[in-house]
Coordinates of C-alpha atoms and ligand atoms in Angstrom, one line a residue:
X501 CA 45.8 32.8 35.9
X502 CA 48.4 33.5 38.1
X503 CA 46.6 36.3 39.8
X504 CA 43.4 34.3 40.3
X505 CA 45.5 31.1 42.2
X506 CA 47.2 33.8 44.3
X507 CA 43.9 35.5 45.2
X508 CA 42.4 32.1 46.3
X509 CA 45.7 31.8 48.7
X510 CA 45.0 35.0 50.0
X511 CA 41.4 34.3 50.7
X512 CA 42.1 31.1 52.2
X513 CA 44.9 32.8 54.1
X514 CA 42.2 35.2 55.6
X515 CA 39.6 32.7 56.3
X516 CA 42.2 30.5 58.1
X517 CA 42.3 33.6 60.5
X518 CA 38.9 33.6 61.5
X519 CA 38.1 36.6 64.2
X520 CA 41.7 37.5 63.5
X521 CA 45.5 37.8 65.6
X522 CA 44.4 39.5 68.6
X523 CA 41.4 37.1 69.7
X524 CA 43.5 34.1 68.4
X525 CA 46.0 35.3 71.0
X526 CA 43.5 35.7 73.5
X527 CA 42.1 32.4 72.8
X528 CA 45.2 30.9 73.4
X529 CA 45.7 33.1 76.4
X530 CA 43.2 30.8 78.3
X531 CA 44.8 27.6 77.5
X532 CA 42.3 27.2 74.5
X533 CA 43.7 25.9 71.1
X534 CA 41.6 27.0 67.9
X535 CA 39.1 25.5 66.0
X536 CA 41.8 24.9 63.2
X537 CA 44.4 24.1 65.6
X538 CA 41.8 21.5 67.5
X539 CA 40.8 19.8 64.3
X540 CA 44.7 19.5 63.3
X541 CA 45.3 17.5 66.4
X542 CA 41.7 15.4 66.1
X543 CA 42.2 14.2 62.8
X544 CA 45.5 12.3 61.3
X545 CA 48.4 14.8 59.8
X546 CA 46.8 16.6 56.5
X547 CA 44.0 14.0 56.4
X548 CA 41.5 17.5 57.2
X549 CA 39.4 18.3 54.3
X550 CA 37.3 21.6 54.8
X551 CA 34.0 22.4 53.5
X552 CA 32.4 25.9 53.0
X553 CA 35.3 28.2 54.2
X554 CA 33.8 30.9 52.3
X555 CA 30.2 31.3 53.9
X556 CA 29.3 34.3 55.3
X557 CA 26.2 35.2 57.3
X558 CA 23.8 36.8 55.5
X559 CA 22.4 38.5 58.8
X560 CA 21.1 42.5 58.6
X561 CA 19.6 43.4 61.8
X562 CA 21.4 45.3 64.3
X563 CA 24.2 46.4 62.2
X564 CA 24.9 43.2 61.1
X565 CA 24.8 44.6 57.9
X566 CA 27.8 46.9 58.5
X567 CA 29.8 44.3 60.6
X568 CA 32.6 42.9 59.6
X569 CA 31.9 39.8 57.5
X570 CA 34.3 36.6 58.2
X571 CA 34.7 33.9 56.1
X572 CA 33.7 30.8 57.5
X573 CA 31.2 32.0 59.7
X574 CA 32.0 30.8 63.1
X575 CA 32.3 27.1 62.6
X576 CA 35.3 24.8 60.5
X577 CA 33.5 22.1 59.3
X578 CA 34.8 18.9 57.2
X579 CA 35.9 15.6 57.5
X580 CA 38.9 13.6 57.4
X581 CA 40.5 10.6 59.3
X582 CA 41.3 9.1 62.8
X583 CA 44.0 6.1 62.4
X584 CA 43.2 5.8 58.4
X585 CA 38.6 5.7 59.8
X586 CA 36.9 8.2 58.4
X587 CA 35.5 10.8 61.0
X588 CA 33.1 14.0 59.9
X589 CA 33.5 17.0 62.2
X590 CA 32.5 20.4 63.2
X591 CA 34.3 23.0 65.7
X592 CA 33.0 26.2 66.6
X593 CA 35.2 29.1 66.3
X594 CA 34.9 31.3 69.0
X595 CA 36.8 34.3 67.7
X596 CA 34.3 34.7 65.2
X597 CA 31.2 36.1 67.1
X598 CA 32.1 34.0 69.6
X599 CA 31.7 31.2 67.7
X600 CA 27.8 31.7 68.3
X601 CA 25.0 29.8 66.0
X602 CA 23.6 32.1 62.4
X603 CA 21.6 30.7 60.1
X604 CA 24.6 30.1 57.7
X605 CA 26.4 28.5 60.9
X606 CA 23.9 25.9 61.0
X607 CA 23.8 25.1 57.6
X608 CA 27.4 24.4 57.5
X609 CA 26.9 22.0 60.6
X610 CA 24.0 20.0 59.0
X611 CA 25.3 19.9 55.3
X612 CA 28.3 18.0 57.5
X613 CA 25.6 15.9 59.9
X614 CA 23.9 15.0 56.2
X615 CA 27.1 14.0 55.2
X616 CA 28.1 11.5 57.9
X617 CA 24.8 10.4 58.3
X618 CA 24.7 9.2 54.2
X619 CA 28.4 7.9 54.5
X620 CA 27.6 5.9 58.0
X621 CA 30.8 7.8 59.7
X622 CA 31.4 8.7 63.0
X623 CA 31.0 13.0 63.7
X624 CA 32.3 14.8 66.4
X625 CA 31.5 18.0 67.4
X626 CA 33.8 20.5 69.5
X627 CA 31.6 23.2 71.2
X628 CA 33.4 26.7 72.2
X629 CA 30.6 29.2 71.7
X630 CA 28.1 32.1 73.1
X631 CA 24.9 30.0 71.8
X632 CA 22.2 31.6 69.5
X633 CA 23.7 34.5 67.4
X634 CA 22.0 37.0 69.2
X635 CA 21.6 39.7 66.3
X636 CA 19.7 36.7 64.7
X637 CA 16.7 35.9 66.5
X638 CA 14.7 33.3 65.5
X639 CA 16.7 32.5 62.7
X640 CA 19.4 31.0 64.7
X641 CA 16.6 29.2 66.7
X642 CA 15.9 27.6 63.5
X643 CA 19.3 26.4 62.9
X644 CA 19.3 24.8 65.8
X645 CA 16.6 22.9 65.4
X646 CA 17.8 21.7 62.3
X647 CA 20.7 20.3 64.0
X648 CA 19.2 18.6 67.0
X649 CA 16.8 17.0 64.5
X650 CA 19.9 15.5 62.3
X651 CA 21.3 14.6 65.8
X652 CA 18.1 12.1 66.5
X653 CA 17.6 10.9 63.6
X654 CA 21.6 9.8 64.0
X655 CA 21.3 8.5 67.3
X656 CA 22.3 4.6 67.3
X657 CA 22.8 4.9 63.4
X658 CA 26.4 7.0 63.7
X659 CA 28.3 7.3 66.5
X660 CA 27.7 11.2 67.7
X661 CA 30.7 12.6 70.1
X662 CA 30.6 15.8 71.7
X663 CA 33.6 17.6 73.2
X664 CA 33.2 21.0 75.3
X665 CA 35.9 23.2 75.3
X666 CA 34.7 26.5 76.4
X667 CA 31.8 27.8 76.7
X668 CA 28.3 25.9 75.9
X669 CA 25.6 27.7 76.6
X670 CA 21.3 28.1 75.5
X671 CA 21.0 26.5 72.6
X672 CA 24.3 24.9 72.1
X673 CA 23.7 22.5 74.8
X674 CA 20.9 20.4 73.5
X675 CA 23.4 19.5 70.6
X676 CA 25.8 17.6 72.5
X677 CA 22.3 16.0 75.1
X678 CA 21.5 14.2 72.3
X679 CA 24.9 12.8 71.1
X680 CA 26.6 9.7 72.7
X681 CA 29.4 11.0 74.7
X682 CA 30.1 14.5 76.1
X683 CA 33.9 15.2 76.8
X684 CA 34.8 18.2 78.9
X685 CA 37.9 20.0 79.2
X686 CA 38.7 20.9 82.9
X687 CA 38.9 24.5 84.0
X688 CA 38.2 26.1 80.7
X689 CA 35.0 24.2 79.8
X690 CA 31.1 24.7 81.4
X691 CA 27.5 24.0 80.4
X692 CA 24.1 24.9 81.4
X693 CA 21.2 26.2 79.7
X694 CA 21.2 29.4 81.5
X695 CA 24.1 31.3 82.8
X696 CA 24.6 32.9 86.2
X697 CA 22.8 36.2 85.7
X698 CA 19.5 35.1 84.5
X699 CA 20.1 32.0 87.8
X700 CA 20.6 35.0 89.7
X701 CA 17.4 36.8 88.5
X702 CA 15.2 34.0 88.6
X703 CA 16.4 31.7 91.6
X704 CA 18.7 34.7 93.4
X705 CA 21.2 32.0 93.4
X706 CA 24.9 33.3 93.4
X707 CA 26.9 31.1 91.3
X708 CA 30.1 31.1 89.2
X709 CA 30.2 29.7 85.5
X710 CA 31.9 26.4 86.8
X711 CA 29.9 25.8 90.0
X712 CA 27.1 25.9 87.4
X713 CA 28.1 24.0 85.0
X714 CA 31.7 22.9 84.8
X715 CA 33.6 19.8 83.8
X716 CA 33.2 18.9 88.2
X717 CA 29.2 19.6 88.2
X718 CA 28.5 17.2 84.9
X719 CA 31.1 14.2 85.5
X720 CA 30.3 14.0 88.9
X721 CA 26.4 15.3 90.0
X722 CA 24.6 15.9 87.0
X723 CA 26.5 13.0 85.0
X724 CA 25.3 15.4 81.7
X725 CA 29.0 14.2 80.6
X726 CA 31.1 11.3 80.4
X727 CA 34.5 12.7 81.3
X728 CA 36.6 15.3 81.6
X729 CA 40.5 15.8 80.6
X730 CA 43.0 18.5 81.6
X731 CA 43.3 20.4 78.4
X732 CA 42.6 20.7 74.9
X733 CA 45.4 18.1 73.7
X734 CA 44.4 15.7 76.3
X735 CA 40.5 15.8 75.5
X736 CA 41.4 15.2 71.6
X737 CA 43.7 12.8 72.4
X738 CA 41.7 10.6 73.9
X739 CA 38.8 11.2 72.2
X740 CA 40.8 9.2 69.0
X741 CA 41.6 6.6 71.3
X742 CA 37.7 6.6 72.2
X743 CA 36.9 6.4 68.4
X744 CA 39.5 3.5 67.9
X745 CA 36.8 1.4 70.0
X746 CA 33.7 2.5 68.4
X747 CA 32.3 1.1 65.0
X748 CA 31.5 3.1 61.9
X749 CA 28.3 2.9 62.6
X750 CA 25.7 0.3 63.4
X751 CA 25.8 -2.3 61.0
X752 CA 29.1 -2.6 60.2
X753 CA 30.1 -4.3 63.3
X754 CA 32.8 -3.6 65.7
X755 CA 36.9 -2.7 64.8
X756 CA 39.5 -5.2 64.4
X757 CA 42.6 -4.1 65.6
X758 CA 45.9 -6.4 65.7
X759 CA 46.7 -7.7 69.3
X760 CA 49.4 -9.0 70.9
X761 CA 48.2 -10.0 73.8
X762 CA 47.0 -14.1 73.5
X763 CA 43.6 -15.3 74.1
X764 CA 44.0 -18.0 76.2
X765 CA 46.6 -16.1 78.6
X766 CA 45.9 -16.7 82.2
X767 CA 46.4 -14.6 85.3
X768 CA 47.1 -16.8 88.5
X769 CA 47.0 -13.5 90.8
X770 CA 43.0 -14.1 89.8
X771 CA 42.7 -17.0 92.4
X772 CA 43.1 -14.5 95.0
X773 CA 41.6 -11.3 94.0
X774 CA 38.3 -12.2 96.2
X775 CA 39.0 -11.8 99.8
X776 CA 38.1 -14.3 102.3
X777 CA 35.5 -12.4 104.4
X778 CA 32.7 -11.7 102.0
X779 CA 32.3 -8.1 103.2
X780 CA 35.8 -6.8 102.4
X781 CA 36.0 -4.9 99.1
X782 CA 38.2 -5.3 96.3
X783 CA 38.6 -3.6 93.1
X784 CA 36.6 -4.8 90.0
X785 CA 39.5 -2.8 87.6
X786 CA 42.3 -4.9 88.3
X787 CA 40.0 -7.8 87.1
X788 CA 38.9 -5.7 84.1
X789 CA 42.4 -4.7 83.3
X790 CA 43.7 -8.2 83.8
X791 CA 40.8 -9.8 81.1
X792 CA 41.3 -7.3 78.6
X793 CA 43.6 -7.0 75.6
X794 CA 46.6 -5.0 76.6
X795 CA 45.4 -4.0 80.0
X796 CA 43.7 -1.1 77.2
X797 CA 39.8 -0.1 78.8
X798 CA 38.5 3.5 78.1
X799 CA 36.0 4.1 81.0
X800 CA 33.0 6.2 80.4
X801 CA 31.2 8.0 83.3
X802 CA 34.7 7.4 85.6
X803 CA 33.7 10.1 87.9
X804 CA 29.7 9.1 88.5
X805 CA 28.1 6.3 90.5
X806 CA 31.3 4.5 91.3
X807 CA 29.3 1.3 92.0
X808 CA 29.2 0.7 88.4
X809 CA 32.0 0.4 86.5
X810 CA 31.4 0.9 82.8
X811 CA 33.8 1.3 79.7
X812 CA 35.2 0.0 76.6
X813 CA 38.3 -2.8 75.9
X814 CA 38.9 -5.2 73.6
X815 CA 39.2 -9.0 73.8
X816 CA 41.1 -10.8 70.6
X817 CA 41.4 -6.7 69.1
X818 CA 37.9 -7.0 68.9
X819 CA 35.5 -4.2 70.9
X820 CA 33.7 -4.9 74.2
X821 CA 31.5 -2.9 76.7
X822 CA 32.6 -4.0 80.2
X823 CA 29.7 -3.3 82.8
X824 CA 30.8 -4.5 86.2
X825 CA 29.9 -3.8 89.8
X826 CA 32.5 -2.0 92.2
X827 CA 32.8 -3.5 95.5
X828 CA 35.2 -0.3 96.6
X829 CA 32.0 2.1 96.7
X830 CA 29.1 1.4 98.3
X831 CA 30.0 -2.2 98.4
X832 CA 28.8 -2.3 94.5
X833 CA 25.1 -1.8 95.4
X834 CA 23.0 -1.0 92.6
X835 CA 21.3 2.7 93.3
X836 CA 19.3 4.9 91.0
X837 CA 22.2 6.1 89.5
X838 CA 24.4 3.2 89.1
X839 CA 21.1 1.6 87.6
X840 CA 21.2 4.6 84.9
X841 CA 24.9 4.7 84.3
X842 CA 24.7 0.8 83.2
X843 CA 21.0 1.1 81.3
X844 CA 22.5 4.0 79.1
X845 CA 25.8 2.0 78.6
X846 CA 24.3 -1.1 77.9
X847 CA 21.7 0.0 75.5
X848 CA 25.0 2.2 73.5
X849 CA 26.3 -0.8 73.2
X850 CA 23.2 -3.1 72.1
X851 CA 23.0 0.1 69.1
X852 CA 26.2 -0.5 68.0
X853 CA 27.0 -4.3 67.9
X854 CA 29.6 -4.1 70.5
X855 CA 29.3 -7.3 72.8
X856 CA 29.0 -6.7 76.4
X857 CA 31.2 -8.5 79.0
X858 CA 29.2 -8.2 82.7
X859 CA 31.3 -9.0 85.9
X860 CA 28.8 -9.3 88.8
X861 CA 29.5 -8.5 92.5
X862 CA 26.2 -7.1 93.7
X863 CA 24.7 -7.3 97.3
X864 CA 21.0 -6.1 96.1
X865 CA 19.6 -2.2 95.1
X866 CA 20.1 0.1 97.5
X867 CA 16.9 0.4 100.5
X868 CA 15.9 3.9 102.0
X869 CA 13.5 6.5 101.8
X870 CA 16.0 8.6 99.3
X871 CA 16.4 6.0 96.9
X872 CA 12.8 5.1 96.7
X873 CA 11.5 8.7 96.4
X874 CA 13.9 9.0 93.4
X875 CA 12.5 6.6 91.8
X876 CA 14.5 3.6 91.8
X877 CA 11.8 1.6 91.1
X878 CA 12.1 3.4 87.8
X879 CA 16.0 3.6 87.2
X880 CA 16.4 -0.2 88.4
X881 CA 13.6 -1.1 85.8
X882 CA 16.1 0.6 82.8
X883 CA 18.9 -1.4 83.7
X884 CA 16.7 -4.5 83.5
X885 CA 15.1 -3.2 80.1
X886 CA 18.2 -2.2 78.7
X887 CA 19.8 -6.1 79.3
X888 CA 16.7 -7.8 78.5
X889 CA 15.8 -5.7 75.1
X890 CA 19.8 -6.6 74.0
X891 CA 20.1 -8.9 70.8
X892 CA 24.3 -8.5 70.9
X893 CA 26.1 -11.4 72.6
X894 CA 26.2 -11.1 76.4
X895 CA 28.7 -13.2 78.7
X896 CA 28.7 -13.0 82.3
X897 CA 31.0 -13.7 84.8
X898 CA 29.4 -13.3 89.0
X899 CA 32.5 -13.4 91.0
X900 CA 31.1 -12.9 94.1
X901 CA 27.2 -11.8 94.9
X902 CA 24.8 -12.0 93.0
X903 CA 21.7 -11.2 95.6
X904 CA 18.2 -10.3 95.1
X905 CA 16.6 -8.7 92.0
X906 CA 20.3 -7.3 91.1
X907 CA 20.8 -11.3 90.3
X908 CA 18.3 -10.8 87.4
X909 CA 19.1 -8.0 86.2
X910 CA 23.0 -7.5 86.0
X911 CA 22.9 -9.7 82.9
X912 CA 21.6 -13.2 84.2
X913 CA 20.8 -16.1 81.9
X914 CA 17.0 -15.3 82.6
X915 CA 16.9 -12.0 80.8
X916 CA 18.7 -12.8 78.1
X917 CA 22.6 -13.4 78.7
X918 CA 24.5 -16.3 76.5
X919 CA 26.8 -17.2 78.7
X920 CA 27.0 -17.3 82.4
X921 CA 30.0 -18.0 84.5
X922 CA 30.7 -17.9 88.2
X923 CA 34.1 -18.0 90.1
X924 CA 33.8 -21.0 92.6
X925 CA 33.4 -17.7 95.2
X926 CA 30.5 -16.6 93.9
X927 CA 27.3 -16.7 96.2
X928 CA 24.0 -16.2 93.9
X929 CA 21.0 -15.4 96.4
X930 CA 17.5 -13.8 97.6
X931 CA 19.7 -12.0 100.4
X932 CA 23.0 -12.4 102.3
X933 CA 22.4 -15.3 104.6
X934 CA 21.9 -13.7 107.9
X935 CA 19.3 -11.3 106.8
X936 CA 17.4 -14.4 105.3
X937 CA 17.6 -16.2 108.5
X938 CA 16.5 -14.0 110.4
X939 CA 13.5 -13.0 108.6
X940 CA 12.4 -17.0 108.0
X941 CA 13.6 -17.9 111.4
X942 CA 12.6 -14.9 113.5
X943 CA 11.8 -14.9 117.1
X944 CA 14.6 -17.0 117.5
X945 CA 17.2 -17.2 119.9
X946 CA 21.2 -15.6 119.1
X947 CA 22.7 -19.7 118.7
X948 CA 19.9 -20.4 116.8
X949 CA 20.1 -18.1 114.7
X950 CA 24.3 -18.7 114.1
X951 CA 23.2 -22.4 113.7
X952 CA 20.6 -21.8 111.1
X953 CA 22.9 -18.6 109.3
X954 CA 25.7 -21.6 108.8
X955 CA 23.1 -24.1 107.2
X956 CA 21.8 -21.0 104.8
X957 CA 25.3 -20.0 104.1
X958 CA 26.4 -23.7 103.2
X959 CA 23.1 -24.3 100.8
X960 CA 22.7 -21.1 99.0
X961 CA 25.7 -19.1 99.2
X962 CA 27.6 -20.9 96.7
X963 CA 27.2 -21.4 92.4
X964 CA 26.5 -24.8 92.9
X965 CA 22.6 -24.1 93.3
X966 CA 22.3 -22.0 90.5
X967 CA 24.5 -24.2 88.6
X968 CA 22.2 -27.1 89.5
X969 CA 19.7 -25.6 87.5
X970 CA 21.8 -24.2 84.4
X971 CA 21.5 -20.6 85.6
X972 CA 25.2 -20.5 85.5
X973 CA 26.2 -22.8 82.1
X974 CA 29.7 -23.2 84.6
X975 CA 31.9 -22.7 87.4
X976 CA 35.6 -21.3 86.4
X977 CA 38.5 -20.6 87.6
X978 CA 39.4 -17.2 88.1
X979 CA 42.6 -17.6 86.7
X980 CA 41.2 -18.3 83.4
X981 CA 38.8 -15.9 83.3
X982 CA 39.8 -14.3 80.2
X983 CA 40.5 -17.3 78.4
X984 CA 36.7 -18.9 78.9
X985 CA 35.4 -15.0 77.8
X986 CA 37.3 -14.8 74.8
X987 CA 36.1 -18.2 73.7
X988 CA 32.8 -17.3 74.5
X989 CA 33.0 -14.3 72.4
X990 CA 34.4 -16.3 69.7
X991 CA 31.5 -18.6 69.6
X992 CA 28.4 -15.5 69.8
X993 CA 29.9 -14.2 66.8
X994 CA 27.0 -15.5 64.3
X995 CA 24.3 -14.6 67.7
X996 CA 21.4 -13.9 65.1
X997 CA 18.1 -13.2 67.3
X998 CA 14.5 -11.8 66.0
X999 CA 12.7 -9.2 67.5
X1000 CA 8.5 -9.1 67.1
X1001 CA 8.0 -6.1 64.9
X1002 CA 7.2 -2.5 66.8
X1003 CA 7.8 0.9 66.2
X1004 CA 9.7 1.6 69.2
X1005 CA 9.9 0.0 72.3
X1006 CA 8.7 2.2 75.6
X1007 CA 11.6 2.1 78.3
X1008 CA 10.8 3.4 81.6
X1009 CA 12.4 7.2 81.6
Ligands
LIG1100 C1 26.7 37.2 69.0 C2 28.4 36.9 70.6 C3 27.6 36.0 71.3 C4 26.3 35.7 70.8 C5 29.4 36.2 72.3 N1 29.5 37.0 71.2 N2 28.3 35.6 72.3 N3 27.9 37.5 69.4 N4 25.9 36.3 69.7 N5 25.5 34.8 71.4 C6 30.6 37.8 70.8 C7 30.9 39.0 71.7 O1 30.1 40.1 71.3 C8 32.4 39.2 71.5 O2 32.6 39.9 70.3 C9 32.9 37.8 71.3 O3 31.8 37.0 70.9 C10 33.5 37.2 72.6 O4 32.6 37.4 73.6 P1 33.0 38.0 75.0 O5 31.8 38.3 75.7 O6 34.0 39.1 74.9 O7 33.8 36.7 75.6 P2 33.7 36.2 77.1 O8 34.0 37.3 78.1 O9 34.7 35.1 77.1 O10 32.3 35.6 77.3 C11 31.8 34.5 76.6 C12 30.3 34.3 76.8 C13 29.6 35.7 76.6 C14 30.1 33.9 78.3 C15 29.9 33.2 75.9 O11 30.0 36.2 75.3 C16 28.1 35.5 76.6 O12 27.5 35.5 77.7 N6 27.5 35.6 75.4 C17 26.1 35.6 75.3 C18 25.5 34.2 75.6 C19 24.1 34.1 75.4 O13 23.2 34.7 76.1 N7 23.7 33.5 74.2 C20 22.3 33.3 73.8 C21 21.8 32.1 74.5 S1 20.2 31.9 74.1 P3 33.9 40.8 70.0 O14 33.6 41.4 68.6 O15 34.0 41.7 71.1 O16 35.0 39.8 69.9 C22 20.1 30.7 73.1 C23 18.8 30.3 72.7 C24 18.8 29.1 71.8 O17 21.1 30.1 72.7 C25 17.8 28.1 72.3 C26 17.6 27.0 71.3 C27 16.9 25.8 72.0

């Protein structure tokens, strides 16, 4: 008996080696922690519980038959917890064929996406890997479509998280495409579904691995992730502080968390955080982080289309989206990616139950030849999709602008918002007043114009019209902002709307 308990030691011993000392050591050598060690610092202290450490591939081809078989296959797979939640989750292991997809690879990820999918957790997935097992053909093309099928038929059911922490390339990017948020780990981290040597065969483009596809490229032009962090410990980190906000799944509502910080606490520095002269910018984030519980908001897409600020917080320890527009870029116009940005936030957060708190300073979508040809027709029409198709409580707060069609889409009572506020400062408009006067009053003369600028400015660019007609439900003070949102969160708790039935609605994509 003795024997057979030592033997199993042994053989976990081995496994828990994976590709061995010398490519642990040079995994480590580039600042990368191993699968083990990554899942160790993901999950809470000996909460880890590990399924099929014993598979092996089962590959022939190539001398696969003769190579060395390692337990586990390439990929640690299991689940345990994050702050007592339960959390599924896979990580590749590169120093086992660099961690790269077999058929028995796969299996272990989908008997693990089956899993989370049956128990309504969470599952997170941390990539590190050469893509298709080469020696494998089409067998590993299988297995991956396995996966990406498990990872749709997921989607707004579990929340999906994806972090990248090496390489992620051919087939092991689709994964992660389809999952809620991609994480990238600075420096030691790129994606793209082909690497430089076939760009350079096809395109004759000369790139490097991270002008292609590193964490710089997908936070900040491609927008293919939703952050980046510095290293390993960092990206896990914060990826539990990320899952602290989210919700089981969605029908279990959002996390309760205790909070010290009172509802009704209000912030006098909010009377002035709206400068005199309505073009001067100010920052939207010291209002977020003066609402919120704790000053606590975990921003998503931080590094793409600045003019929209979008993340989560919590108001009475109870999760919120925050959308808001950023008057310090671009003066918080809404362009084609801005309009993007919000539609795919505001839509993860109509999957998921999580309320949505929308602070308005817009002057209008952005005009030119560049935006058009984009198709902003198109990405504006997803933001106002995404707000108008929402059934979870929406509260609104227009500080400032609130011009054009970016009036009826940033969450307006029109399209389906529960309740609307505006700061006394707020101006809610076709157009800023001189550019309406001087298309109604053209032709005339400079004083005219000044004379006729004043009478627009003093009818429409205040709250009062739209308050007039119960477009705003009423005028607050900035100070106590978070006080009137919290209450109005407090009341949408029962929101209960119907839907007509369809099989899926078509969004403009
Ligand atoms: C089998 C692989 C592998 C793969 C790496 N290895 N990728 N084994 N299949 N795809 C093995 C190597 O042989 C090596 O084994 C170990 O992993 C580490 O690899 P290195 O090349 O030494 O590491 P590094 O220099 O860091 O380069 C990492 C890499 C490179 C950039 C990922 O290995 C690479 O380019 N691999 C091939 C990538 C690729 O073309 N994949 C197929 C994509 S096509 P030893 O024994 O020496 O440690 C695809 C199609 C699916 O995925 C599409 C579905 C939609």
């Amino acid at each position: 008996m003795k024997d057979i308990l030592e033997q199993l030691e042994d053989r976990r011993a081995g496994a828990r080696l994976g590709g061995g000392e010398r490519r642990i050591e040079a995994q480590h050598k580039r600042g990368k922690l191993t699968a083990r060690e990554r899942i160790e610092l993901l999950l809470d202290k000996d909460s880890f519980e590990e399924f099929d450490m014993f598979v092996q591939h089962r590959a022939v081809d190539f001398g696969m038959d003769k190579a060395e078989k390692i337990p586990g296959d390439g990929v640690v797979t299991g689940w345990g917890t994050v702050n007592g939640r339960t959390v599924f989750v896979f990580s590749k292991d590169f120093t086992v064929f660099g961690g790269s997809l077999s058929e028995t690879h796969a299996q272990k990820i989908i008997k693990i996406q089956d899993m989370a999918l049956k128990m309504r957790a969470p599952i997170v997935g941390l990539f590190d890997a050469g893509g298709a097992r080469i020696q494998e053909g089409v067998a590993a093309l299988g297995g991956y479509g396995e996966v990406f099928k498990r990872n749709v038929q997921a989607s707004g059911v579990i929340p999906q998280i994806s972090v990248i922490m090496g390489p992620c390339a051919g087939g092991d990017v689709y994964s992660p495409a389809i999952t809620d948020f991609i994480f990238m780990v600075r420096d030691t981290s790129y994606m793209f579904v082909t690497g430089p040597e076939v760009v350079k065969t096809v395109t004759n483009e000369t790139v490097t691995s991270e002008e292609l596809g590193g964490a710089k490229v997908h936070t900040s032009k491609s927008s293919v992730a939703d952050g980046s962090f510095e290293n390993d410990v960092e990206a896990l980190l914060q990826v539990r502080r990320l899952i602290d906000f989210l919700p089981a799944n969605n029908t279990v509502g959002v996390p309760e968390w205790p909070s010290f910080d009172v509802p009704d606490r209000v912030d006098m520095s909010l009377d002035t955080l709206v400068p005199d002269n309505p073009n001067k910018p100010y920052d939207i984030k010291e209002l977020i982080l003066k609402v919120v519980d704790e000053g606590d908001f975990f921003e998503i897409q931080q590094a793409y289309a600045g003019n929209i600020v979008t993340g989560f917080a919590r108001i009475e320890g109870r999760t919120v989206g925050i959308v808001a527009n950023q008057p310090m870029v671009l003066a918080g116009v809404l362009d084609s990616d801005a309009s993007r940005k919000g539609a795919r936030f505001v839509r993860y957060c109509d999957a998921f139950e999580i309320p949505i708190v929308t602070l308005v300073d817009v002057p209008g979508f952005l005009p030119g030849t560049a935006q058009e040809y984009g198709g902003l027709i198109k990405h504006g029409a997803k933001l106002l999709f995404a707000y108008s198709e929402c059934t979870v409580p929406l509260v609104t707060v227009i500080t400032r602008k609130a011009f054009g069609g970016a009036y009826d889409v940033m969450a307006s009572k029109h399209i389906g918002a529960d309740v609307n506020y505006a700061w006394p400062t707020a101006q809610i408009a076709v157009m800023g007043a001189k550019g309406a006067v001087e298309i109604i009053f053209r032709g005339m003369d400079a004083d005219g114009i000044a004379a006729k600028t004043k009478e627009y400015e003093d009818r429409f660019m205040s709250p009062f019209v739209a308050a007039e007609r119960g477009y705003v439900d009423e005028v607050i003070m900035p100070h106590s902002t978070r006080r009137r949102v919290a209450r109005a969160l407090a009341m949408l708790r029962t929101k209960s709307v119907e839907r007509p039935w369809r099989k899926h609605d078509n969004i403009p994509l």
